């Protein structure tokens, strides 16, 4: 699977948008970009995924650059409950997801 | 919303003992997975399972580990002779199908402590 690079940590203010970057410069054409999060050692929680187009759901938006070498997860109105480790994962057409170290996001009041 | 259920939430065992971790995947899902996370480390893939067979396994998944779907609803991970280094949070996951466009749903985990 293509490698992803994420910042180790970031802070954001409650009520503001949180923009989480991810680089995946070696991504290939059939690989999807997934975002999961893990709140305090709970099970990883699916957020969103996409291939080429930008995606939006009730939790977040995913913006993928045209060359697909990077993406941004946007949490539109961060709350304290969004404090978690966020994982950007590039996934081939196979069975498993491979987790990296992720970005530790702390939402501050 | 359907969810993956894992039992027990905590398991304490003595080194050398056998443990069985249990999972009930989402009912219409056909693909099942086990992951583990040692304290302070990454979430690591162990094994995937489909149609009563292992589809893929990692280097971690050695002969001490086995998986089984004993009936139509449960999916189990057995560790035959536990070691101290098996202490970790074990997560079960399931998906409806496979492929890059298919999301995995995870349970809340079983914390295994080997003494």
mmCIF file of C-alpha atoms in Angstrom:
data_model
loop_
_atom_site.group_PDB
_atom_site.id
_atom_site.type_symbol
_atom_site.label_atom_id
_atom_site.label_comp_id
_atom_site.label_asym_id
_atom_site.label_seq_id
_atom_site.Cartn_x
_atom_site.Cartn_y
_atom_site.Cartn_z
ATOM 1 C CA UNK A 1 0.000 0.000 0.000
ATOM 2 C CA UNK A 2 1.162 3.552 -0.645
ATOM 3 C CA UNK A 3 2.728 5.315 2.313
ATOM 4 C CA UNK A 4 0.987 8.288 3.901
ATOM 5 C CA UNK A 5 2.507 11.209 5.779
ATOM 6 C CA UNK A 6 0.542 13.094 8.415
ATOM 7 C CA UNK A 7 1.522 15.685 11.011
ATOM 8 C CA UNK A 8 2.126 14.123 14.401
ATOM 9 C CA UNK A 9 -0.287 16.407 16.190
ATOM 10 C CA UNK A 10 -2.448 19.476 15.826
ATOM 11 C CA UNK A 11 -4.719 21.614 17.940
ATOM 12 C CA UNK A 12 -7.918 23.260 16.928
ATOM 13 C CA UNK A 13 -10.492 25.455 18.598
ATOM 14 C CA UNK A 14 -13.929 24.169 19.468
ATOM 15 C CA UNK A 15 -16.503 25.312 16.948
ATOM 16 C CA UNK A 16 -13.948 25.996 14.250
ATOM 17 C CA UNK A 17 -13.189 23.876 11.205
ATOM 18 C CA UNK A 18 -10.359 21.398 11.590
ATOM 19 C CA UNK A 19 -8.317 20.744 8.444
ATOM 20 C CA UNK A 20 -6.194 17.586 8.611
ATOM 21 C CA UNK A 21 -3.641 17.173 5.827
ATOM 22 C CA UNK A 22 -2.289 13.925 4.425
ATOM 23 C CA UNK A 23 0.364 13.328 1.782
ATOM 24 C CA UNK A 24 0.268 10.173 -0.321
ATOM 25 C CA UNK A 25 2.539 11.011 -3.233
ATOM 26 C CA UNK A 26 3.026 7.369 -4.311
ATOM 27 C CA UNK A 27 -0.679 6.574 -4.545
ATOM 28 C CA UNK A 28 -1.677 4.534 -7.560
ATOM 29 C CA UNK A 29 -4.812 4.757 -9.661
ATOM 30 C CA UNK A 30 -6.790 2.018 -7.946
ATOM 31 C CA UNK A 31 -6.050 3.045 -4.363
ATOM 32 C CA UNK A 32 -8.676 4.702 -2.214
ATOM 33 C CA UNK A 33 -8.003 7.294 0.491
ATOM 34 C CA UNK A 34 -9.637 6.379 3.803
ATOM 35 C CA UNK A 35 -9.910 8.308 7.045
ATOM 36 C CA UNK A 36 -10.537 6.629 10.364
ATOM 37 C CA UNK A 37 -10.263 7.954 13.878
ATOM 38 C CA UNK A 38 -9.625 6.368 17.248
ATOM 39 C CA UNK A 39 -10.931 7.971 20.399
ATOM 40 C CA UNK A 40 -8.894 6.983 23.446
ATOM 41 C CA UNK A 41 -8.110 3.332 22.522
ATOM 42 C CA UNK A 42 -11.635 2.594 21.380
ATOM 43 C CA UNK A 43 -12.045 0.742 18.104
ATOM 44 C CA UNK A 44 -11.167 2.696 14.968
ATOM 45 C CA UNK A 45 -14.184 4.534 13.625
ATOM 46 C CA UNK A 46 -14.775 5.019 9.916
ATOM 47 C CA UNK A 47 -15.091 8.643 8.846
ATOM 48 C CA UNK A 48 -14.999 8.888 5.068
ATOM 49 C CA UNK A 49 -13.251 7.614 1.965
ATOM 50 C CA UNK A 50 -12.802 8.543 -1.682
ATOM 51 C CA UNK A 51 -11.008 7.718 -4.894
ATOM 52 C CA UNK A 52 -10.798 10.862 -7.019
ATOM 53 C CA UNK A 53 -13.726 13.102 -6.251
ATOM 54 C CA UNK A 54 -14.300 15.146 -3.142
ATOM 55 C CA UNK A 55 -16.677 13.481 -0.721
ATOM 56 C CA UNK A 56 -18.921 14.728 2.064
ATOM 57 C CA UNK A 57 -20.969 12.933 4.670
ATOM 58 C CA UNK A 58 -22.516 13.786 8.009
ATOM 59 C CA UNK A 59 -19.169 13.614 9.779
ATOM 60 C CA UNK A 60 -16.685 15.285 7.479
ATOM 61 C CA UNK A 61 -15.554 16.330 4.023
ATOM 62 C CA UNK A 62 -12.679 14.845 2.083
ATOM 63 C CA UNK A 63 -10.833 16.985 -0.421
ATOM 64 C CA UNK A 64 -8.491 15.101 -2.778
ATOM 65 C CA UNK A 65 -6.133 17.060 -4.992
ATOM 66 C CA UNK A 66 -6.404 16.600 -8.724
ATOM 67 C CA UNK A 67 -3.115 14.699 -8.901
ATOM 68 C CA UNK A 68 -4.291 12.586 -5.922
ATOM 69 C CA UNK A 69 -0.976 13.053 -4.151
ATOM 70 C CA UNK A 70 -2.520 14.660 -1.103
ATOM 71 C CA UNK A 71 -5.834 15.074 0.633
ATOM 72 C CA UNK A 72 -7.440 17.027 3.453
ATOM 73 C CA UNK A 73 -10.027 15.863 5.933
ATOM 74 C CA UNK A 74 -12.266 18.679 7.096
ATOM 75 C CA UNK A 75 -14.263 18.512 10.309
ATOM 76 C CA UNK A 76 -16.576 21.475 9.770
ATOM 77 C CA UNK A 77 -17.339 22.376 13.386
ATOM 78 C CA UNK A 78 -14.967 20.630 15.767
ATOM 79 C CA UNK A 79 -16.265 19.663 19.198
ATOM 80 C CA UNK A 80 -14.420 18.398 22.250
ATOM 81 C CA UNK A 81 -15.636 14.894 21.356
ATOM 82 C CA UNK A 82 -13.643 15.078 18.126
ATOM 83 C CA UNK A 83 -10.409 14.835 20.114
ATOM 84 C CA UNK A 84 -8.847 11.638 18.751
ATOM 85 C CA UNK A 85 -6.092 10.131 16.638
ATOM 86 C CA UNK A 86 -6.965 10.502 12.953
ATOM 87 C CA UNK A 87 -5.587 8.025 10.454
ATOM 88 C CA UNK A 88 -5.207 8.649 6.744
ATOM 89 C CA UNK A 89 -4.917 5.296 4.973
ATOM 90 C CA UNK A 90 -4.367 4.481 1.332
ATOM 91 C CA UNK A 91 -5.981 1.190 0.506
ATOM 92 C CA UNK A 92 -5.568 -1.074 -2.481
ATOM 93 C CA UNK A 93 -8.191 -3.450 -3.702
ATOM 94 C CA UNK A 94 -7.316 -6.022 -1.046
ATOM 95 C CA UNK A 95 -8.549 -7.120 2.289
ATOM 96 C CA UNK A 96 -6.777 -5.173 4.946
ATOM 97 C CA UNK A 97 -6.370 -1.602 6.125
ATOM 98 C CA UNK A 98 -2.869 -0.656 7.252
ATOM 99 C CA UNK A 99 -2.739 1.926 10.029
ATOM 100 C CA UNK A 100 0.105 4.356 10.562
ATOM 101 C CA UNK A 101 0.776 6.610 13.517
ATOM 102 C CA UNK A 102 -1.910 9.139 12.549
ATOM 103 C CA UNK A 103 -2.417 12.713 13.712
ATOM 104 C CA UNK A 104 -3.347 13.354 17.324
ATOM 105 C CA UNK A 105 -5.978 16.081 17.184
ATOM 106 C CA UNK A 106 -6.800 17.989 20.339
ATOM 107 C CA UNK A 107 -9.862 20.212 20.283
ATOM 108 C CA UNK A 108 -9.626 22.969 22.861
ATOM 109 C CA UNK A 109 -12.493 24.914 24.397
ATOM 110 C CA UNK B 1 -26.964 1.415 13.629
ATOM 111 C CA UNK B 2 -25.561 -2.127 13.399
ATOM 112 C CA UNK B 3 -22.297 -2.656 15.219
ATOM 113 C CA UNK B 4 -19.571 -5.198 15.796
ATOM 114 C CA UNK B 5 -19.739 -6.623 19.307
ATOM 115 C CA UNK B 6 -16.744 -8.014 21.190
ATOM 116 C CA UNK B 7 -16.632 -9.987 24.418
ATOM 117 C CA UNK B 8 -15.203 -9.861 26.958
ATOM 118 C CA UNK B 9 -14.139 -6.231 27.177
ATOM 119 C CA UNK B 10 -11.267 -7.232 29.467
ATOM 120 C CA UNK B 11 -9.509 -10.578 29.808
ATOM 121 C CA UNK B 12 -6.750 -11.383 32.266
ATOM 122 C CA UNK B 13 -4.861 -14.627 31.874
ATOM 123 C CA UNK B 14 -1.712 -16.346 33.022
ATOM 124 C CA UNK B 15 1.188 -16.856 30.666
ATOM 125 C CA UNK B 16 0.867 -20.165 28.840
ATOM 126 C CA UNK B 17 -2.904 -20.307 29.100
ATOM 127 C CA UNK B 18 -5.239 -20.432 26.137
ATOM 128 C CA UNK B 19 -7.644 -17.572 25.516
ATOM 129 C CA UNK B 20 -10.533 -17.168 23.134
ATOM 130 C CA UNK B 21 -11.682 -13.718 22.143
ATOM 131 C CA UNK B 22 -15.154 -13.485 20.724
ATOM 132 C CA UNK B 23 -16.745 -11.224 18.178
ATOM 133 C CA UNK B 24 -20.191 -10.914 16.646
ATOM 134 C CA UNK B 25 -19.782 -9.171 13.281
ATOM 135 C CA UNK B 26 -22.511 -7.150 11.621
ATOM 136 C CA UNK B 27 -25.117 -9.637 10.458
ATOM 137 C CA UNK B 28 -24.949 -9.264 6.668
ATOM 138 C CA UNK B 29 -21.170 -8.944 6.553
ATOM 139 C CA UNK B 30 -19.106 -11.681 4.963
ATOM 140 C CA UNK B 31 -15.513 -10.572 5.629
ATOM 141 C CA UNK B 32 -13.984 -10.627 9.072
ATOM 142 C CA UNK B 33 -10.754 -9.313 10.519
ATOM 143 C CA UNK B 34 -8.682 -9.230 13.675
ATOM 144 C CA UNK B 35 -6.338 -6.403 14.535
ATOM 145 C CA UNK B 36 -4.372 -5.691 17.672
ATOM 146 C CA UNK B 37 -2.864 -2.631 19.308
ATOM 147 C CA UNK B 38 -0.124 -2.875 21.887
ATOM 148 C CA UNK B 39 -0.255 0.033 24.311
ATOM 149 C CA UNK B 40 1.188 3.150 22.727
ATOM 150 C CA UNK B 41 1.740 1.495 19.339
ATOM 151 C CA UNK B 42 -0.022 1.320 15.987
ATOM 152 C CA UNK B 43 -3.092 -0.707 15.164
ATOM 153 C CA UNK B 44 -1.693 -3.843 13.491
ATOM 154 C CA UNK B 45 -3.440 -6.202 11.092
ATOM 155 C CA UNK B 46 -3.490 -9.840 12.160
ATOM 156 C CA UNK B 47 -5.776 -11.785 9.842
ATOM 157 C CA UNK B 48 -8.694 -11.612 7.449
ATOM 158 C CA UNK B 49 -11.248 -14.380 6.989
ATOM 159 C CA UNK B 50 -13.819 -15.137 4.319
ATOM 160 C CA UNK B 51 -15.855 -18.176 3.391
ATOM 161 C CA UNK B 52 -14.425 -20.146 6.308
ATOM 162 C CA UNK B 53 -10.880 -19.588 5.195
ATOM 163 C CA UNK B 54 -8.065 -17.239 6.069
ATOM 164 C CA UNK B 55 -7.702 -14.751 3.201
ATOM 165 C CA UNK B 56 -4.590 -13.002 4.405
ATOM 166 C CA UNK B 57 -2.468 -13.007 7.547
ATOM 167 C CA UNK B 58 0.412 -10.987 8.877
ATOM 168 C CA UNK B 59 3.733 -12.155 10.250
ATOM 169 C CA UNK B 60 2.326 -11.682 13.731
ATOM 170 C CA UNK B 61 -0.304 -14.351 13.122
ATOM 171 C CA UNK B 62 1.869 -17.387 13.812
ATOM 172 C CA UNK B 63 0.937 -20.933 14.809
ATOM 173 C CA UNK B 64 -0.151 -19.774 18.257
ATOM 174 C CA UNK B 65 -3.099 -17.971 16.717
ATOM 175 C CA UNK B 66 -6.164 -19.397 15.054
ATOM 176 C CA UNK B 67 -9.526 -18.043 13.935
ATOM 177 C CA UNK B 68 -12.854 -19.725 13.570
ATOM 178 C CA UNK B 69 -16.436 -19.012 12.705
ATOM 179 C CA UNK B 70 -18.046 -21.698 14.866
ATOM 180 C CA UNK B 71 -21.618 -20.784 13.970
ATOM 181 C CA UNK B 72 -23.512 -18.291 11.857
ATOM 182 C CA UNK B 73 -22.866 -15.320 14.073
ATOM 183 C CA UNK B 74 -19.627 -15.599 16.049
ATOM 184 C CA UNK B 75 -16.055 -15.074 14.930
ATOM 185 C CA UNK B 76 -13.316 -16.056 17.367
ATOM 186 C CA UNK B 77 -9.598 -15.534 17.825
ATOM 187 C CA UNK B 78 -7.774 -18.182 19.839
ATOM 188 C CA UNK B 79 -4.321 -17.795 21.284
ATOM 189 C CA UNK B 80 -3.102 -21.238 22.293
ATOM 190 C CA UNK B 81 -0.337 -20.451 24.739
ATOM 191 C CA UNK B 82 -0.278 -16.821 25.674
ATOM 192 C CA UNK B 83 2.941 -14.878 26.115
ATOM 193 C CA UNK B 84 3.556 -11.639 27.952
ATOM 194 C CA UNK B 85 3.953 -9.870 24.605
ATOM 195 C CA UNK B 86 0.435 -10.867 23.579
ATOM 196 C CA UNK B 87 -0.894 -8.261 26.002
ATOM 197 C CA UNK B 88 -2.748 -5.797 23.799
ATOM 198 C CA UNK B 89 -6.142 -4.502 22.746
ATOM 199 C CA UNK B 90 -7.634 -6.828 20.156
ATOM 200 C CA UNK B 91 -10.119 -5.420 17.675
ATOM 201 C CA UNK B 92 -12.490 -7.378 15.505
ATOM 202 C CA UNK B 93 -13.801 -5.840 12.293
ATOM 203 C CA UNK B 94 -16.165 -6.821 9.533
ATOM 204 C CA UNK B 95 -17.130 -5.657 6.078
ATOM 205 C CA UNK B 96 -19.952 -6.474 3.710
ATOM 206 C CA UNK B 97 -17.650 -7.122 0.824
ATOM 207 C CA UNK B 98 -14.026 -6.659 -0.054
ATOM 208 C CA UNK B 99 -12.178 -4.292 -2.287
ATOM 209 C CA UNK B 100 -10.839 -0.824 -2.003
ATOM 210 C CA UNK B 101 -14.287 0.754 -1.898
ATOM 211 C CA UNK B 102 -15.522 -1.289 1.052
ATOM 212 C CA UNK B 103 -15.283 0.126 4.549
ATOM 213 C CA UNK B 104 -14.478 -1.891 7.651
ATOM 214 C CA UNK B 105 -16.438 -1.536 10.862
ATOM 215 C CA UNK B 106 -14.587 -2.153 14.106
ATOM 216 C CA UNK B 107 -15.707 -3.357 17.502
ATOM 217 C CA UNK B 108 -14.759 -1.667 20.745
ATOM 218 C CA UNK B 109 -12.059 -4.212 21.494
ATOM 219 C CA UNK B 110 -10.964 -6.742 24.113
ATOM 220 C CA UNK B 111 -8.137 -5.689 26.394
ATOM 221 C CA UNK B 112 -6.000 -8.791 26.956
ATOM 222 C CA UNK B 113 -3.573 -8.758 29.857
ATOM 223 C CA UNK B 114 -1.137 -11.666 30.155
ATOM 224 C CA UNK B 115 0.495 -11.979 33.579
#
